[in-house]
XYZ file of C-alpha atoms in Angstrom:
298
model
C 161.665 72.230 84.584
C 161.634 72.616 88.282
C 158.379 70.706 88.668
C 159.781 67.694 86.657
C 162.805 67.357 88.987
C 160.613 67.545 92.052
C 158.226 64.884 90.458
C 161.055 62.673 89.486
C 162.474 62.461 92.952
C 159.218 62.613 94.851
C 159.220 58.957 95.994
C 162.716 59.346 97.561
C 161.891 62.614 99.123
C 158.560 61.210 100.570
C 160.531 58.117 101.903
C 163.188 60.415 103.661
C 160.495 62.475 105.215
C 158.354 59.477 106.363
C 161.171 57.775 108.011
C 162.169 60.933 109.816
C 158.673 61.727 110.925
C 156.761 58.401 111.158
C 153.730 60.080 109.688
C 152.582 60.173 106.046
C 150.411 63.261 106.799
C 153.544 65.093 108.305
C 155.773 63.905 105.378
C 153.272 65.286 102.783
C 153.191 68.562 104.675
C 157.033 68.672 104.418
C 156.835 67.874 100.872
C 154.452 70.699 100.167
C 156.645 73.114 102.044
C 159.733 71.944 100.235
C 157.939 72.121 96.868
C 157.154 75.807 97.447
C 160.653 76.629 98.338
C 161.939 74.699 95.161
C 159.455 76.620 92.948
C 160.970 79.875 94.410
C 164.411 79.048 93.175
C 165.923 79.510 89.791
C 166.626 75.938 88.491
C 169.472 77.274 86.408
C 171.246 78.117 89.779
C 170.998 74.607 90.986
C 173.710 72.362 89.697
C 172.503 69.110 91.397
C 168.649 69.111 91.841
C 168.416 65.792 93.855
C 171.086 66.716 96.371
C 169.352 70.364 96.676
C 165.924 68.679 97.225
C 167.139 66.042 99.573
C 168.912 68.923 101.801
C 165.679 70.898 101.652
C 163.404 68.080 102.705
C 165.769 66.941 105.465
C 165.940 70.578 106.928
C 162.050 70.859 106.813
C 161.506 67.382 108.188
C 163.928 68.249 111.184
C 162.057 71.523 111.897
C 158.778 69.633 111.739
C 160.021 66.841 113.962
C 161.156 69.338 116.614
C 157.769 70.908 116.604
C 155.791 67.682 116.999
C 158.032 66.003 119.502
C 156.388 67.533 122.543
C 152.845 66.601 121.178
C 153.932 63.045 120.977
C 155.199 63.019 124.496
C 151.678 63.989 125.512
C 149.975 61.220 123.235
C 147.228 59.235 124.822
C 148.210 55.681 125.015
C 150.715 54.017 122.791
C 152.074 56.029 119.755
C 152.622 53.937 116.452
C 153.640 55.365 113.135
C 150.943 56.154 110.752
C 150.617 52.938 108.764
C 151.489 53.223 104.922
C 150.276 50.634 102.500
C 153.372 49.346 100.542
C 153.599 47.330 97.462
C 154.712 43.603 98.100
C 157.782 44.037 96.243
C 159.200 46.529 98.793
C 160.560 43.406 100.572
C 163.067 43.036 97.815
C 165.052 45.837 99.337
C 165.772 44.408 102.771
C 167.171 47.588 104.122
C 164.143 49.628 102.975
C 161.582 47.111 104.275
C 163.101 46.985 107.721
C 163.594 50.744 107.982
C 159.944 51.394 107.419
C 158.862 48.462 109.651
C 156.748 49.453 112.658
C 159.349 48.019 115.085
C 162.140 50.127 113.524
C 160.137 53.254 113.390
C 159.454 52.806 116.992
C 163.152 52.546 117.769
C 163.827 55.710 115.537
C 161.068 57.606 117.743
C 163.487 57.126 120.784
C 166.234 59.046 119.123
C 166.512 62.834 119.245
C 165.623 64.633 115.859
C 169.204 65.258 114.768
C 170.251 61.434 115.612
C 167.178 60.244 113.654
C 168.186 62.448 110.691
C 171.768 61.320 110.703
C 170.905 57.573 111.136
C 168.240 57.551 108.486
C 170.394 59.537 105.994
C 173.505 57.511 106.447
C 172.374 53.915 107.348
C 169.322 53.658 105.221
C 169.943 55.939 102.334
C 173.738 55.569 102.213
C 174.727 59.286 102.150
C 178.292 60.139 103.441
C 178.856 62.114 106.668
C 180.073 64.972 104.623
C 176.769 65.058 102.615
C 174.750 64.736 105.801
C 176.736 67.633 107.341
C 175.842 69.979 104.527
C 172.179 69.038 104.961
C 171.918 69.571 108.686
C 174.446 72.360 109.207
C 177.058 70.320 111.322
C 180.629 69.489 110.764
C 181.847 66.089 109.383
C 183.331 65.190 112.844
C 180.123 65.923 114.487
C 178.102 63.910 112.135
C 180.401 60.980 112.579
C 179.898 61.155 116.398
C 176.182 61.509 116.137
C 176.065 58.600 113.581
C 178.051 56.373 115.893
C 175.913 57.205 119.049
C 172.579 56.731 116.931
C 173.706 53.515 115.312
C 174.615 52.041 118.879
C 171.314 53.063 120.224
C 169.302 51.596 117.373
C 171.270 48.246 117.245
C 170.767 47.768 121.007
C 167.011 48.239 120.609
C 166.172 46.863 117.127
C 163.831 43.798 116.964
C 164.246 40.815 114.710
C 162.853 41.451 111.376
C 161.579 39.322 108.481
C 159.979 41.298 105.460
C 156.541 40.318 104.046
C 156.547 37.047 102.260
C 154.219 34.193 101.288
C 155.252 32.333 104.450
C 154.520 35.290 106.568
C 151.007 35.815 104.907
C 150.319 32.238 105.432
C 151.062 32.461 109.175
C 148.758 35.556 109.270
C 145.981 33.552 107.608
C 146.327 30.680 110.177
C 146.307 33.292 112.947
C 143.112 34.868 111.779
C 141.389 31.464 111.384
C 142.515 30.509 114.951
C 141.160 33.665 116.524
C 137.813 33.680 114.644
C 137.257 29.931 115.343
C 138.489 30.198 118.999
C 141.192 27.488 118.314
C 143.395 28.441 121.317
C 145.935 25.719 120.957
C 146.615 26.761 117.333
C 146.729 30.405 118.330
C 149.188 29.651 121.106
C 151.497 27.748 118.619
C 151.559 30.669 116.185
C 152.521 33.316 119.012
C 156.084 33.543 120.187
C 156.569 33.268 124.001
C 157.685 36.955 124.116
C 155.215 38.319 121.691
C 154.107 41.953 122.301
C 150.883 43.456 121.147
C 150.789 47.348 120.525
C 147.508 49.208 120.137
C 147.154 52.906 118.933
C 143.730 54.498 119.521
C 144.983 58.072 120.144
C 142.463 58.534 122.864
C 139.635 58.713 120.244
C 138.577 54.967 120.046
C 138.855 52.002 122.385
C 142.199 50.520 122.385
C 144.789 49.192 125.039
C 146.754 52.037 126.449
C 149.919 49.890 127.048
C 151.665 47.252 125.123
C 150.581 43.742 126.263
C 153.537 41.224 126.779
C 153.683 37.567 126.655
C 151.724 34.720 124.642
C 149.086 34.070 127.226
C 148.048 37.783 127.761
C 148.170 38.585 124.045
C 146.029 35.476 123.250
C 143.400 36.579 125.747
C 143.459 40.087 124.277
C 143.091 39.152 120.771
C 140.372 36.614 121.430
C 138.466 39.330 123.506
C 138.813 41.793 120.588
C 137.442 39.377 118.111
C 134.365 38.695 120.237
C 133.522 42.345 119.954
C 133.456 42.295 116.072
C 130.230 42.456 114.358
C 129.035 40.183 111.576
C 129.364 43.153 109.334
C 133.095 43.203 109.815
C 135.319 41.679 106.997
C 139.033 40.956 106.974
C 141.213 42.059 104.041
C 144.828 41.021 103.597
C 147.459 43.727 102.537
C 150.993 44.790 103.115
C 151.722 47.839 105.442
C 155.211 49.084 106.165
C 156.735 46.179 104.432
C 154.934 43.758 106.773
C 151.905 41.304 106.230
C 148.845 42.936 107.625
C 145.171 42.559 108.088
C 142.675 45.199 107.499
C 139.371 45.068 109.450
C 136.512 46.734 107.662
C 133.077 47.335 109.076
C 130.297 48.767 107.012
C 132.631 49.885 104.317
C 134.901 51.774 106.689
C 138.487 50.704 107.735
C 137.994 50.274 111.563
C 141.547 49.109 112.241
C 144.574 47.330 110.834
C 147.205 45.133 112.256
C 150.766 44.641 111.092
C 152.356 41.458 111.961
C 156.084 40.987 112.864
C 157.061 37.331 112.252
C 160.308 35.642 113.106
C 161.268 31.965 112.658
C 157.599 30.917 111.918
C 155.967 32.733 114.820
C 154.300 35.884 115.463
C 156.611 38.229 117.677
C 154.794 41.515 117.456
C 151.224 42.751 116.656
C 150.849 46.541 115.678
C 147.147 47.627 115.816
C 146.265 50.964 114.723
C 142.769 52.316 115.334
C 143.222 56.039 115.658
C 141.061 57.329 112.807
C 143.427 60.058 112.162
C 146.112 57.568 111.000
C 143.750 55.629 108.560
C 142.860 58.383 106.216
C 145.594 57.481 103.723
C 145.489 53.699 104.312
C 143.810 52.818 101.050
C 146.585 54.026 98.721
C 149.635 52.282 97.942
C 152.559 54.693 98.404
C 155.740 54.201 96.413
C 159.017 54.281 98.340
C 162.324 54.615 97.020
C 165.709 54.403 98.868
C 167.587 55.899 95.800
C 169.353 52.670 94.956
C 172.906 53.263 94.051
C 172.324 56.695 92.554
C 175.121 59.200 93.610
C 174.349 62.225 95.652
C 175.472 64.447 92.811
C 174.740 62.750 89.567
């Protein structure tokens, strides 16, 4: 049945859409549009459902990305991807974990829509240039050129990445203890000299409008934020975008969450999301799937 094929491949389709769009809400919209198109097709005429669905989702995601690009350029403050709660075992696939990390998603945001689609489909999901060409309506030669340009751009800007781990979670725990008890020396030890703090409030809640760079300024910022927290705020540990994270819940509502980028035992990046529009789906663990070694056409 058509519905069975779509359900079977839904985690893969969602992962592709999310990596192309950086928004779980937009990815769900793309999947809904793609599902309606799939339902309108006679399954008997589709020889390879997965390939057909990947092409459909890719095209819909490209259309959607082109439509939202202008809105993101007018975004108030720093734009961060909509965080998605991931299972701890996502780190077992290093390519998948890095590709959905906040740092990589920000790099992907600097690509144009076609470059982003080509990079994601080739370097993350392993599709060939010919398969991608069929998906986006380009020639093989053009896709190869786009892939080379996009890869060079990404490699020049990608940050160091270590997936969520017991060690990383222990560092985050030490960080939280240090900021809540005011242990400045311990805090400074945990922060890398070139650490960067990103905050996304979307202009709807109080948040730093620009990235904060350097250990001293980041330490002052996080200590100041903690001083504004109320006694009703509790901290919960979780995994978001394949990274160790902390959820700050006040009066039963998720107020903000921070994902931590860690390298060589120190925190190199903090990604704080407070925009309430990006926290609606933050409770549910979303299954991700890179397709493993499944062929394009089984």
